[in-house]
XYZ file of C-alpha atoms in Angstrom:
272
model
C 23.896 56.200 -50.008
C 23.506 52.450 -49.520
C 24.153 51.251 -45.974
C 26.813 48.658 -45.404
C 25.597 45.308 -44.127
C 26.612 43.913 -40.749
C 28.615 41.188 -42.496
C 30.571 43.787 -44.440
C 31.381 45.904 -41.386
C 32.244 42.998 -39.074
C 34.167 40.984 -41.647
C 35.968 44.029 -43.004
C 36.995 45.122 -39.514
C 38.367 41.700 -38.585
C 40.307 41.407 -41.842
C 41.626 44.963 -41.477
C 42.914 44.064 -38.009
C 44.540 40.904 -39.424
C 46.269 42.800 -42.234
C 47.413 45.554 -39.875
C 48.806 42.947 -37.469
C 50.548 41.097 -40.297
C 52.055 44.308 -41.707
C 53.244 45.344 -38.257
C 54.604 41.879 -37.532
C 56.651 41.946 -40.731
C 58.205 45.325 -39.851
C 58.154 45.649 -36.064
C 57.294 43.667 -32.937
C 57.494 44.722 -29.259
C 60.193 42.087 -28.642
C 62.309 39.817 -30.777
C 59.946 36.854 -31.399
C 62.927 34.466 -31.322
C 64.708 35.899 -28.247
C 64.904 33.391 -25.376
C 64.735 34.409 -21.704
C 64.471 31.529 -19.239
C 63.913 33.971 -16.386
C 60.616 35.006 -17.970
C 59.394 31.588 -19.135
C 55.677 30.770 -18.791
C 54.950 34.276 -17.528
C 51.297 35.310 -17.255
C 50.057 38.386 -19.152
C 51.461 41.579 -17.623
C 52.005 45.192 -18.593
C 55.433 44.253 -19.971
C 54.149 41.183 -21.845
C 50.500 41.766 -22.737
C 49.845 38.157 -23.787
C 52.399 36.509 -21.515
C 55.482 34.489 -22.443
C 55.979 30.915 -23.620
C 58.083 28.027 -22.340
C 61.281 29.716 -23.567
C 60.393 33.160 -22.238
C 59.549 34.496 -25.697
C 56.918 37.231 -25.912
C 53.627 35.693 -27.113
C 52.294 38.939 -28.616
C 55.436 39.386 -30.704
C 55.237 35.792 -31.908
C 51.552 36.163 -32.793
C 52.329 39.295 -34.811
C 55.213 37.591 -36.613
C 53.042 34.495 -37.133
C 50.299 36.642 -38.661
C 52.761 37.996 -41.218
C 53.862 34.467 -42.126
C 50.322 33.084 -42.331
C 49.007 35.967 -44.445
C 51.977 35.791 -46.814
C 51.639 32.036 -47.289
C 47.847 32.274 -47.738
C 48.058 35.089 -50.297
C 50.671 33.292 -52.390
C 48.725 30.033 -52.125
C 45.561 31.712 -53.411
C 47.543 33.379 -56.199
C 49.009 30.062 -57.368
C 45.651 28.290 -57.189
C 43.713 31.084 -58.924
C 46.209 31.603 -61.764
C 46.652 27.897 -62.472
C 43.002 26.936 -61.957
C 41.666 29.841 -64.019
C 43.974 29.062 -66.929
C 42.906 25.404 -66.926
C 39.189 26.088 -66.395
C 38.859 28.854 -68.997
C 40.810 26.918 -71.612
C 38.962 23.655 -70.984
C 35.503 25.242 -70.896
C 36.055 27.320 -73.996
C 37.705 24.651 -76.167
C 35.422 21.772 -75.051
C 35.506 18.496 -76.990
C 37.979 15.722 -76.185
C 40.443 18.188 -74.643
C 37.805 19.236 -72.115
C 36.947 15.637 -71.282
C 40.576 14.624 -70.674
C 41.413 17.714 -68.621
C 38.272 17.453 -66.477
C 38.757 13.720 -65.922
C 42.206 14.420 -64.474
C 40.841 17.420 -62.567
C 38.005 15.378 -61.044
C 40.473 12.683 -60.010
C 42.391 15.309 -58.025
C 39.155 16.647 -56.522
C 38.437 13.167 -55.169
C 41.226 13.733 -52.622
C 40.622 16.170 -49.729
C 42.791 19.236 -50.183
C 44.738 18.737 -46.959
C 45.576 15.102 -47.832
C 46.700 16.083 -51.309
C 48.844 18.830 -49.775
C 50.396 16.309 -47.368
C 51.352 14.075 -50.288
C 52.844 16.977 -52.224
C 54.774 18.170 -49.154
C 56.440 14.772 -49.001
C 57.841 15.554 -52.465
C 58.637 19.285 -52.288
C 59.620 19.390 -48.600
C 58.127 20.928 -45.465
C 59.031 24.610 -45.659
C 57.378 27.929 -46.421
C 57.565 27.626 -50.202
C 56.780 23.941 -50.133
C 53.496 24.746 -48.358
C 52.651 27.390 -50.971
C 53.274 25.004 -53.867
C 51.475 22.086 -52.210
C 48.374 24.028 -51.180
C 48.270 25.971 -54.445
C 48.266 22.755 -56.475
C 45.757 21.177 -54.079
C 43.240 24.026 -54.458
C 43.716 24.680 -58.192
C 41.285 21.890 -59.265
C 38.437 23.587 -57.363
C 39.105 26.843 -59.209
C 39.320 25.013 -62.542
C 35.975 23.294 -61.992
C 34.147 26.528 -61.136
C 35.778 28.508 -63.942
C 34.910 25.811 -66.473
C 31.244 25.908 -65.463
C 31.194 29.697 -65.721
C 32.835 29.646 -69.152
C 30.427 26.999 -70.460
C 27.507 29.308 -69.669
C 29.266 32.385 -71.059
C 30.442 30.957 -74.370
C 26.857 30.568 -75.580
C 26.011 34.217 -74.957
C 25.342 36.546 -77.895
C 28.304 38.840 -77.215
C 30.673 35.872 -77.606
C 29.085 34.995 -80.950
C 29.348 38.646 -81.988
C 33.064 38.660 -81.163
C 33.568 35.679 -83.465
C 31.459 37.221 -86.244
C 33.546 40.402 -86.394
C 36.666 38.291 -86.835
C 38.249 38.214 -83.363
C 40.465 35.218 -82.685
C 39.509 32.602 -80.115
C 42.387 33.660 -77.847
C 41.362 37.327 -78.016
C 37.734 36.436 -77.299
C 38.737 34.400 -74.249
C 40.959 37.129 -72.812
C 38.842 40.137 -73.742
C 35.282 38.895 -73.269
C 35.192 35.577 -71.386
C 37.787 36.070 -68.660
C 36.527 39.489 -67.390
C 33.045 38.028 -66.927
C 34.501 35.307 -64.689
C 35.835 37.800 -62.146
C 32.729 37.891 -59.921
C 32.646 34.165 -59.015
C 36.448 34.113 -58.972
C 36.565 36.936 -56.409
C 34.134 35.156 -54.093
C 36.031 31.880 -54.439
C 39.415 33.532 -53.829
C 38.104 35.164 -50.647
C 36.915 31.829 -49.283
C 40.089 30.113 -50.439
C 42.179 32.548 -48.399
C 40.461 31.156 -45.309
C 41.004 27.576 -46.476
C 44.700 28.249 -47.050
C 45.181 29.931 -43.670
C 43.437 27.077 -41.857
C 45.370 24.456 -43.820
C 48.688 26.191 -43.115
C 47.829 26.293 -39.414
C 46.879 22.611 -39.470
C 50.102 21.615 -41.248
C 52.170 23.676 -38.808
C 50.281 22.081 -35.910
C 51.266 18.665 -37.273
C 54.884 19.748 -37.611
C 54.785 19.866 -41.428
C 54.639 23.627 -41.817
C 57.191 26.387 -41.344
C 59.999 24.843 -39.245
C 60.466 26.146 -35.660
C 61.612 28.417 -34.135
C 59.909 30.639 -36.744
C 56.468 31.396 -35.269
C 53.178 30.484 -36.902
C 49.803 30.239 -35.240
C 49.705 26.503 -35.891
C 53.047 25.619 -34.331
C 52.312 27.944 -31.391
C 49.174 25.894 -30.734
C 51.149 22.668 -31.040
C 53.863 23.807 -28.619
C 51.241 24.922 -26.062
C 49.827 21.413 -25.524
C 52.245 20.295 -22.767
C 51.600 23.497 -20.810
C 47.832 23.833 -21.204
C 47.310 23.253 -17.487
C 49.773 25.835 -16.189
C 49.870 28.387 -19.033
C 46.479 28.327 -20.743
C 47.162 31.608 -22.549
C 49.681 29.850 -24.803
C 46.845 28.056 -26.571
C 44.013 30.552 -26.143
C 45.525 33.511 -27.963
C 46.715 31.742 -31.160
C 43.415 29.833 -31.250
C 41.425 33.055 -30.952
C 43.471 34.613 -33.758
C 42.699 31.709 -36.083
C 38.989 31.686 -35.149
C 38.508 35.448 -35.514
C 40.356 35.499 -38.818
C 38.232 32.706 -40.276
C 35.071 34.407 -38.997
C 36.119 37.659 -40.672
C 36.914 35.921 -43.956
C 33.579 34.071 -43.983
C 31.581 37.207 -43.205
C 33.445 39.263 -45.785
C 33.083 36.496 -48.357
C 29.309 36.417 -47.793
C 29.161 40.202 -48.169
C 31.153 40.102 -51.426
C 28.923 37.341 -52.779
C 25.791 39.301 -51.933
C 27.198 42.397 -53.615
C 28.353 40.660 -56.817
C 25.447 38.218 -57.225
C 22.487 40.019 -58.892
C 20.045 37.548 -57.302
C 21.167 38.628 -53.799
C 21.234 42.400 -54.274
C 17.667 42.874 -53.242
C 18.243 41.071 -49.929
C 21.714 42.373 -49.035
């Protein structure tokens, strides 16, 4: 039996903890994450409040759990939008080629010239700063990256002998794309989607930190970091715990993404 790599174990453990926290935060938290108690404001970590309380006396652990559920949900839907839209564009453009490919890729490259977070900021100005606005904005911002990678993969696949064989036996172009081209794009798409989950989570945290994410008082890791700035001297835990959650999550995603790449890439199997 092949041993699991350190990246797989560490990354998988961190992501499992994230998903368990998000699932728990969506169903149950020790306290109401929105309940205010001025008697308990800026309380240090205790047995009653493991991670302390914030400036309104709200339990930090409960808000981190609820924020995890929000961040994971937004990130998953963002990746879904980007992958579905980008894959459709990239597979179609790479398979059809010709003037259609040139026009589509010219527009795609123009979007890639803008950093994803700046493009998302522009889109948020149109769709509005809310949970679903973030999903739409980030999904559209990351779709060009998926389209570019899928197009390159399809261009290399469409010249393979099994694609020519599918045409020879009379299969339509649409059937060939769906039955033979698209399944062979899953390996690079899986690696990209894993990394993109981390991009989306970090971008959502950054937008929330700037006040353009999920509106308060709903907790997210980004707006918890933003609200901790005035109290960093007297209640350092308000910034440390959300920051650690973001850092550990991104570390887990990166490690797991590397492990998935090593497993799916034939050139890396001998070194994994």
